[in-house]
Amino acid sequence: GENVEQHPSTLSVQEGDSAVIKCTYSDSASNYFPWYKQELGKGPQLIIDIRSNVGEKKDQRIAVTLNKTAKHFSLHITETQPEDSAVYFCACGGGADGLTFGKGTHLIIQP
Amino acid sequence: DADVTQTPRNRITKTGKRIMLECSQTKGHDRMYWYRQDPGLGLQLIYYSFDVKDINKGEISDGYSVSRQAQAKFSLSLESAIPNQTALYFCATSDSNTGELFFGEGSRLTVL
């Protein structure tokens, strides 16, 4: 089955700086790569996703890049703000049995 | 009201007890899932269902069972709870066109 590695497990950045979270995956058949944000006491929510026919996608301060050859994809958050503090999960899939998630990154925005 | 509703939100029980976690959704999605979340381990898939007559095991189904009572309802049961099933459980639905998952707010289960 699919195996997803996510790094780092914890990331602390100064408010206003950029944050980057990286994931690698094993199954070359995967074609859908979403990122979820989980705030304390809540369920994860989709923040951005990318499909295998695209190399980069941007939505305001967040962007995702995908390198299918190397089987890795990354989440980029620019101009970080306190409300960006959360746990972020990468995931991949596209087959019949849903998504496989990374272990999560706890992003801490220092004031 | 939440699109995906889980009950109970918190439950403390004893080893050997039977527990049911319930999930209902108003999104009209055919696909429903149960995930387990443990600190540092991400989200692990327990069971999933693509319609009322379709039930599939996920990566960690041992010790769990599910029932899809209707398109909108998907329940998770622990027949005889054990302490290592202490975790946060999430129900989710997915849009079959986009693949996006929509999660409930979670059910925190503690088995003593």
PDB file of C-alpha atoms in Angstrom:
ATOM      1  CA  GLY A   1       0.000   0.000   0.000  1.00  0.00           C
ATOM      2  CA  GLU A   2       0.867   3.679  -0.044  1.00  0.00           C
ATOM      3  CA  ASN A   3       3.430   5.011   2.429  1.00  0.00           C
ATOM      4  CA  VAL A   4       3.590   8.737   3.202  1.00  0.00           C
ATOM      5  CA  GLU A   5       6.476  10.345   5.084  1.00  0.00           C
ATOM      6  CA  GLN A   6       6.009  13.896   6.423  1.00  0.00           C
ATOM      7  CA  HIS A   7       8.701  16.232   7.807  1.00  0.00           C
ATOM      8  CA  PRO A   8       9.267  17.955  10.116  1.00  0.00           C
ATOM      9  CA  SER A   9       7.062  16.738  12.946  1.00  0.00           C
ATOM     10  CA  THR A  10       7.307  20.148  14.647  1.00  0.00           C
ATOM     11  CA  LEU A  11       8.108  23.493  13.026  1.00  0.00           C
ATOM     12  CA  SER A  12       8.481  26.789  14.865  1.00  0.00           C
ATOM     13  CA  VAL A  13       8.751  30.026  12.862  1.00  0.00           C
ATOM     14  CA  GLN A  14       8.610  33.711  13.647  1.00  0.00           C
ATOM     15  CA  GLU A  15       5.420  35.509  12.712  1.00  0.00           C
ATOM     16  CA  GLY A  16       5.814  36.914   9.219  1.00  0.00           C
ATOM     17  CA  ASP A  17       8.358  34.307   8.116  1.00  0.00           C
ATOM     18  CA  SER A  18       7.647  31.438   5.720  1.00  0.00           C
ATOM     19  CA  ALA A  19       7.002  27.813   6.641  1.00  0.00           C
ATOM     20  CA  VAL A  20       7.600  24.752   4.466  1.00  0.00           C
ATOM     21  CA  ILE A  21       6.383  21.218   5.167  1.00  0.00           C
ATOM     22  CA  LYS A  22       7.470  18.319   2.981  1.00  0.00           C
ATOM     23  CA  CYS A  23       6.009  14.911   2.170  1.00  0.00           C
ATOM     24  CA  THR A  24       7.195  11.945   0.165  1.00  0.00           C
ATOM     25  CA  TYR A  25       5.087   9.070  -1.065  1.00  0.00           C
ATOM     26  CA  SER A  26       5.734   5.611  -2.457  1.00  0.00           C
ATOM     27  CA  ASP A  27       2.926   4.711  -4.882  1.00  0.00           C
ATOM     28  CA  SER A  28       3.485   6.212  -8.318  1.00  0.00           C
ATOM     29  CA  ALA A  29      -0.218   5.618  -9.097  1.00  0.00           C
ATOM     30  CA  SER A  30      -1.269   8.289  -6.579  1.00  0.00           C
ATOM     31  CA  ASN A  31      -2.688  11.307  -8.359  1.00  0.00           C
ATOM     32  CA  TYR A  32      -4.353  13.450  -5.702  1.00  0.00           C
ATOM     33  CA  PHE A  33      -2.399  15.329  -3.013  1.00  0.00           C
ATOM     34  CA  PRO A  34      -4.390  17.332  -0.454  1.00  0.00           C
ATOM     35  CA  TRP A  35      -3.247  19.209   2.624  1.00  0.00           C
ATOM     36  CA  TYR A  36      -5.405  19.377   5.747  1.00  0.00           C
ATOM     37  CA  LYS A  37      -5.209  21.769   8.701  1.00  0.00           C
ATOM     38  CA  GLN A  38      -6.363  20.642  12.124  1.00  0.00           C
ATOM     39  CA  GLU A  39      -6.998  23.232  14.809  1.00  0.00           C
ATOM     40  CA  LEU A  40      -7.193  22.261  18.458  1.00  0.00           C
ATOM     41  CA  GLY A  41     -10.364  20.331  19.272  1.00  0.00           C
ATOM     42  CA  LYS A  42     -11.550  20.164  15.686  1.00  0.00           C
ATOM     43  CA  GLY A  43     -11.469  17.802  12.755  1.00  0.00           C
ATOM     44  CA  PRO A  44      -9.032  18.325   9.871  1.00  0.00           C
ATOM     45  CA  GLN A  45     -10.117  20.672   7.093  1.00  0.00           C
ATOM     46  CA  LEU A  46      -8.873  20.817   3.533  1.00  0.00           C
ATOM     47  CA  ILE A  47      -6.800  23.928   2.828  1.00  0.00           C
ATOM     48  CA  ILE A  48      -5.361  23.194  -0.600  1.00  0.00           C
ATOM     49  CA  ASP A  49      -4.920  20.264  -2.948  1.00  0.00           C
ATOM     50  CA  ILE A  50      -3.134  19.456  -6.176  1.00  0.00           C
ATOM     51  CA  ARG A  51      -3.572  16.800  -8.825  1.00  0.00           C
ATOM     52  CA  SER A  52      -0.834  15.036 -10.716  1.00  0.00           C
ATOM     53  CA  ASN A  53      -1.287  16.985 -13.921  1.00  0.00           C
ATOM     54  CA  VAL A  54      -0.182  20.207 -12.209  1.00  0.00           C
ATOM     55  CA  GLY A  55       3.199  21.118 -10.707  1.00  0.00           C
ATOM     56  CA  GLU A  56       2.181  24.033  -8.499  1.00  0.00           C
ATOM     57  CA  LYS A  57      -0.974  25.613  -7.104  1.00  0.00           C
ATOM     58  CA  LYS A  58      -1.346  28.771  -5.084  1.00  0.00           C
ATOM     59  CA  ASP A  59      -4.152  30.226  -2.979  1.00  0.00           C
ATOM     60  CA  GLN A  60      -3.283  33.551  -1.357  1.00  0.00           C
ATOM     61  CA  ARG A  61      -0.564  32.817   1.242  1.00  0.00           C
ATOM     62  CA  ILE A  62      -0.464  29.074   0.747  1.00  0.00           C
ATOM     63  CA  ALA A  63       0.973  27.080  -2.123  1.00  0.00           C
ATOM     64  CA  VAL A  64       1.632  23.449  -2.879  1.00  0.00           C
ATOM     65  CA  THR A  65       4.301  22.072  -5.219  1.00  0.00           C
ATOM     66  CA  LEU A  66       4.440  18.563  -6.632  1.00  0.00           C
ATOM     67  CA  ASN A  67       7.358  16.660  -8.122  1.00  0.00           C
ATOM     68  CA  LYS A  68       5.944  13.400  -9.487  1.00  0.00           C
ATOM     69  CA  THR A  69       9.311  12.141 -10.675  1.00  0.00           C
ATOM     70  CA  ALA A  70      10.796  12.402  -7.192  1.00  0.00           C
ATOM     71  CA  LYS A  71       7.475  11.519  -5.525  1.00  0.00           C
ATOM     72  CA  HIS A  72       7.423  14.459  -3.199  1.00  0.00           C
ATOM     73  CA  PHE A  73       5.169  17.432  -2.563  1.00  0.00           C
ATOM     74  CA  SER A  74       5.406  20.422  -0.259  1.00  0.00           C
ATOM     75  CA  LEU A  75       3.218  22.985   1.463  1.00  0.00           C
ATOM     76  CA  HIS A  76       4.453  26.581   1.566  1.00  0.00           C
ATOM     77  CA  ILE A  77       2.933  29.205   3.834  1.00  0.00           C
ATOM     78  CA  THR A  78       4.191  32.771   3.426  1.00  0.00           C
ATOM     79  CA  GLU A  79       3.814  35.730   5.792  1.00  0.00           C
ATOM     80  CA  THR A  80       2.773  33.435   8.618  1.00  0.00           C
ATOM     81  CA  GLN A  81       0.206  34.692  11.126  1.00  0.00           C
ATOM     82  CA  PRO A  82      -0.808  33.463  14.607  1.00  0.00           C
ATOM     83  CA  GLU A  83      -3.918  31.796  13.186  1.00  0.00           C
ATOM     84  CA  ASP A  84      -1.675  29.550  11.068  1.00  0.00           C
ATOM     85  CA  SER A  85      -0.677  27.687  14.248  1.00  0.00           C
ATOM     86  CA  ALA A  86      -2.157  24.191  13.901  1.00  0.00           C
ATOM     87  CA  VAL A  87      -1.312  20.626  12.916  1.00  0.00           C
ATOM     88  CA  TYR A  88      -0.967  20.104   9.173  1.00  0.00           C
ATOM     89  CA  PHE A  89      -1.386  16.765   7.420  1.00  0.00           C
ATOM     90  CA  CYS A  90      -0.397  15.832   3.914  1.00  0.00           C
ATOM     91  CA  ALA A  91      -2.222  13.003   2.201  1.00  0.00           C
ATOM     92  CA  CYS A  92      -2.225  11.218  -1.110  1.00  0.00           C
ATOM     93  CA  GLY A  93      -4.358   8.808  -3.001  1.00  0.00           C
ATOM     94  CA  GLY A  94      -6.703   8.791  -5.914  1.00  0.00           C
ATOM     95  CA  GLY A  95      -7.491   5.103  -5.949  1.00  0.00           C
ATOM     96  CA  ALA A  96     -10.589   3.309  -4.733  1.00  0.00           C
ATOM     97  CA  ASP A  97      -9.555   3.046  -1.083  1.00  0.00           C
ATOM     98  CA  GLY A  98      -9.234   6.692  -0.211  1.00  0.00           C
ATOM     99  CA  LEU A  99      -6.359   8.717   1.205  1.00  0.00           C
ATOM    100  CA  THR A 100      -3.208   7.821   3.112  1.00  0.00           C
ATOM    101  CA  PHE A 101      -2.110  10.500   5.566  1.00  0.00           C
ATOM    102  CA  GLY A 102       1.279  11.625   6.809  1.00  0.00           C
ATOM    103  CA  LYS A 103       1.893  11.733  10.553  1.00  0.00           C
ATOM    104  CA  GLY A 104       1.369  15.482  10.787  1.00  0.00           C
ATOM    105  CA  THR A 105       3.411  18.623  11.433  1.00  0.00           C
ATOM    106  CA  HIS A 106       2.757  20.825  14.449  1.00  0.00           C
ATOM    107  CA  LEU A 107       3.320  24.384  13.197  1.00  0.00           C
ATOM    108  CA  ILE A 108       3.989  26.964  15.889  1.00  0.00           C
ATOM    109  CA  ILE A 109       4.001  30.671  15.004  1.00  0.00           C
ATOM    110  CA  GLN A 110       6.122  32.646  17.462  1.00  0.00           C
ATOM    111  CA  PRO A 111       4.989  36.263  18.051  1.00  0.00           C
TER     112      PRO A 111
ATOM    113  CA  ASP B   1     -25.362  22.639  12.286  1.00  0.00           C
ATOM    114  CA  ALA B   2     -22.299  20.602  11.364  1.00  0.00           C
ATOM    115  CA  ASP B   3     -22.387  18.681   8.101  1.00  0.00           C
ATOM    116  CA  VAL B   4     -20.783  15.639   9.771  1.00  0.00           C
ATOM    117  CA  THR B   5     -21.949  14.982  13.329  1.00  0.00           C
ATOM    118  CA  GLN B   6     -20.367  12.525  15.728  1.00  0.00           C
ATOM    119  CA  THR B   7     -21.797  11.278  19.013  1.00  0.00           C
ATOM    120  CA  PRO B   8     -20.663  11.036  21.699  1.00  0.00           C
ATOM    121  CA  ARG B   9     -17.914  13.677  21.642  1.00  0.00           C
ATOM    122  CA  ASN B  10     -16.279  12.222  24.735  1.00  0.00           C
ATOM    123  CA  ARG B  11     -16.629   8.821  26.334  1.00  0.00           C
ATOM    124  CA  ILE B  12     -14.843   7.082  29.197  1.00  0.00           C
ATOM    125  CA  THR B  13     -15.404   3.348  29.520  1.00  0.00           C
ATOM    126  CA  LYS B  14     -13.883   0.246  31.062  1.00  0.00           C
ATOM    127  CA  THR B  15     -12.007  -2.642  29.537  1.00  0.00           C
ATOM    128  CA  GLY B  16     -14.344  -5.255  28.076  1.00  0.00           C
ATOM    129  CA  LYS B  17     -17.304  -2.944  27.530  1.00  0.00           C
ATOM    130  CA  ARG B  18     -19.049  -2.599  24.176  1.00  0.00           C
ATOM    131  CA  ILE B  19     -18.938   0.890  22.724  1.00  0.00           C
ATOM    132  CA  MET B  20     -20.651   2.421  19.720  1.00  0.00           C
ATOM    133  CA  LEU B  21     -19.643   5.694  18.096  1.00  0.00           C
ATOM    134  CA  GLU B  22     -22.214   7.177  15.765  1.00  0.00           C
ATOM    135  CA  CYS B  23     -21.843   9.397  12.737  1.00  0.00           C
ATOM    136  CA  SER B  24     -24.451  11.146  10.652  1.00  0.00           C
ATOM    137  CA  GLN B  25     -24.013  13.454   7.673  1.00  0.00           C
ATOM    138  CA  THR B  26     -26.102  15.942   5.760  1.00  0.00           C
ATOM    139  CA  LYS B  27     -23.744  16.338   2.788  1.00  0.00           C
ATOM    140  CA  GLY B  28     -25.468  13.684   0.700  1.00  0.00           C
ATOM    141  CA  HIS B  29     -22.195  11.832   0.096  1.00  0.00           C
ATOM    142  CA  ASP B  30     -22.176   8.105  -0.573  1.00  0.00           C
ATOM    143  CA  ARG B  31     -18.672   7.561   0.814  1.00  0.00           C
ATOM    144  CA  MET B  32     -18.058   7.468   4.555  1.00  0.00           C
ATOM    145  CA  TYR B  33     -14.987   6.639   6.628  1.00  0.00           C
ATOM    146  CA  TRP B  34     -13.821   6.030  10.169  1.00  0.00           C
ATOM    147  CA  TYR B  35     -10.303   7.138  11.120  1.00  0.00           C
ATOM    148  CA  ARG B  36      -8.357   6.841  14.328  1.00  0.00           C
ATOM    149  CA  GLN B  37      -5.901   9.548  15.443  1.00  0.00           C
ATOM    150  CA  ASP B  38      -3.124   8.961  17.945  1.00  0.00           C
ATOM    151  CA  PRO B  39      -0.513  11.595  18.854  1.00  0.00           C
ATOM    152  CA  GLY B  40       2.377  11.449  16.383  1.00  0.00           C
ATOM    153  CA  LEU B  41       0.726   8.785  14.240  1.00  0.00           C
ATOM    154  CA  GLY B  42      -1.513  10.819  12.017  1.00  0.00           C
ATOM    155  CA  LEU B  43      -4.840   9.461  10.807  1.00  0.00           C
ATOM    156  CA  GLN B  44      -5.225   5.746  10.292  1.00  0.00           C
ATOM    157  CA  LEU B  45      -8.150   4.294   8.346  1.00  0.00           C
ATOM    158  CA  ILE B  46     -10.283   1.775  10.247  1.00  0.00           C
ATOM    159  CA  TYR B  47     -13.198   1.094   7.864  1.00  0.00           C
ATOM    160  CA  TYR B  48     -14.805   2.729   4.873  1.00  0.00           C
ATOM    161  CA  SER B  49     -18.065   2.396   2.982  1.00  0.00           C
ATOM    162  CA  PHE B  50     -18.865   3.524  -0.542  1.00  0.00           C
ATOM    163  CA  ASP B  51     -22.593   2.894  -0.222  1.00  0.00           C
ATOM    164  CA  VAL B  52     -25.087   1.196   2.086  1.00  0.00           C
ATOM    165  CA  LYS B  53     -24.225  -2.294   0.831  1.00  0.00           C
ATOM    166  CA  ASP B  54     -20.471  -1.763   0.665  1.00  0.00           C
ATOM    167  CA  ILE B  55     -18.145  -2.116   3.702  1.00  0.00           C
ATOM    168  CA  ASN B  56     -14.370  -2.345   3.462  1.00  0.00           C
ATOM    169  CA  LYS B  57     -11.603  -2.863   5.999  1.00  0.00           C
ATOM    170  CA  GLY B  58      -8.941  -0.222   6.345  1.00  0.00           C
ATOM    171  CA  GLU B  59      -5.396  -0.587   7.630  1.00  0.00           C
ATOM    172  CA  ILE B  60      -6.311  -1.083  11.322  1.00  0.00           C
ATOM    173  CA  SER B  61      -9.712  -2.842  11.383  1.00  0.00           C
ATOM    174  CA  ASP B  62      -8.902  -5.506  14.009  1.00  0.00           C
ATOM    175  CA  GLY B  63     -11.028  -5.046  17.130  1.00  0.00           C
ATOM    176  CA  TYR B  64     -13.560  -2.828  15.357  1.00  0.00           C
ATOM    177  CA  SER B  65     -16.759  -3.345  13.365  1.00  0.00           C
ATOM    178  CA  VAL B  66     -19.023  -0.953  11.489  1.00  0.00           C
ATOM    179  CA  SER B  67     -22.604  -0.668  10.337  1.00  0.00           C
ATOM    180  CA  ARG B  68     -23.920   1.507   7.497  1.00  0.00           C
ATOM    181  CA  GLN B  69     -27.544   1.897   8.516  1.00  0.00           C
ATOM    182  CA  ALA B  70     -28.414   4.396   5.796  1.00  0.00           C
ATOM    183  CA  GLN B  71     -26.647   6.666   3.341  1.00  0.00           C
ATOM    184  CA  ALA B  72     -26.379   9.284   6.063  1.00  0.00           C
ATOM    185  CA  LYS B  73     -25.374   7.066   8.993  1.00  0.00           C
ATOM    186  CA  PHE B  74     -22.212   5.081   9.667  1.00  0.00           C
ATOM    187  CA  SER B  75     -21.450   3.712  13.132  1.00  0.00           C
ATOM    188  CA  LEU B  76     -18.274   2.255  14.601  1.00  0.00           C
ATOM    189  CA  SER B  77     -18.365  -0.414  17.305  1.00  0.00           C
ATOM    190  CA  LEU B  78     -15.782  -1.759  19.699  1.00  0.00           C
ATOM    191  CA  GLU B  79     -17.177  -5.121  20.817  1.00  0.00           C
ATOM    192  CA  SER B  80     -14.844  -5.453  23.794  1.00  0.00           C
ATOM    193  CA  ALA B  81     -12.872  -2.284  24.396  1.00  0.00           C
ATOM    194  CA  ILE B  82      -9.220  -2.454  25.462  1.00  0.00           C
ATOM    195  CA  PRO B  83      -6.954   0.349  26.755  1.00  0.00           C
ATOM    196  CA  ASN B  84      -4.910   0.622  23.549  1.00  0.00           C
ATOM    197  CA  GLN B  85      -8.094   1.663  21.755  1.00  0.00           C
ATOM    198  CA  THR B  86      -7.930   4.920  23.700  1.00  0.00           C
ATOM    199  CA  ALA B  87      -7.751   7.505  20.917  1.00  0.00           C
ATOM    200  CA  LEU B  88      -9.526  10.260  19.027  1.00  0.00           C
ATOM    201  CA  TYR B  89     -11.882   8.878  16.390  1.00  0.00           C
ATOM    202  CA  PHE B  90     -13.009  10.777  13.315  1.00  0.00           C
ATOM    203  CA  CYS B  91     -15.821  10.090  10.912  1.00  0.00           C
ATOM    204  CA  ALA B  92     -15.527  11.575   7.429  1.00  0.00           C
ATOM    205  CA  THR B  93     -17.430  11.710   4.172  1.00  0.00           C
ATOM    206  CA  SER B  94     -16.028  12.313   0.727  1.00  0.00           C
ATOM    207  CA  ASP B  95     -17.143  13.927  -2.456  1.00  0.00           C
ATOM    208  CA  SER B  96     -16.708  11.189  -5.062  1.00  0.00           C
ATOM    209  CA  ASN B  97     -16.043  13.813  -7.745  1.00  0.00           C
ATOM    210  CA  THR B  98     -13.209  15.680  -6.032  1.00  0.00           C
ATOM    211  CA  GLY B  99     -12.003  13.191  -3.408  1.00  0.00           C
ATOM    212  CA  GLU B 100     -12.127  15.867  -0.682  1.00  0.00           C
ATOM    213  CA  LEU B 101     -12.751  14.503   2.793  1.00  0.00           C
ATOM    214  CA  PHE B 102     -15.072  16.284   5.220  1.00  0.00           C
ATOM    215  CA  PHE B 103     -14.423  15.398   8.854  1.00  0.00           C
ATOM    216  CA  GLY B 104     -16.595  15.460  11.928  1.00  0.00           C
ATOM    217  CA  GLU B 105     -15.288  17.083  15.105  1.00  0.00           C
ATOM    218  CA  GLY B 106     -14.114  13.820  16.600  1.00  0.00           C
ATOM    219  CA  SER B 107     -15.032  11.449  19.412  1.00  0.00           C
ATOM    220  CA  ARG B 108     -12.499  11.120  22.204  1.00  0.00           C
ATOM    221  CA  LEU B 109     -12.601   7.617  23.697  1.00  0.00           C
ATOM    222  CA  THR B 110     -10.778   6.614  26.876  1.00  0.00           C
ATOM    223  CA  VAL B 111     -10.688   2.952  27.854  1.00  0.00           C
ATOM    224  CA  LEU B 112      -9.616   2.345  31.454  1.00  0.00           C
TER     225      LEU B 112
END
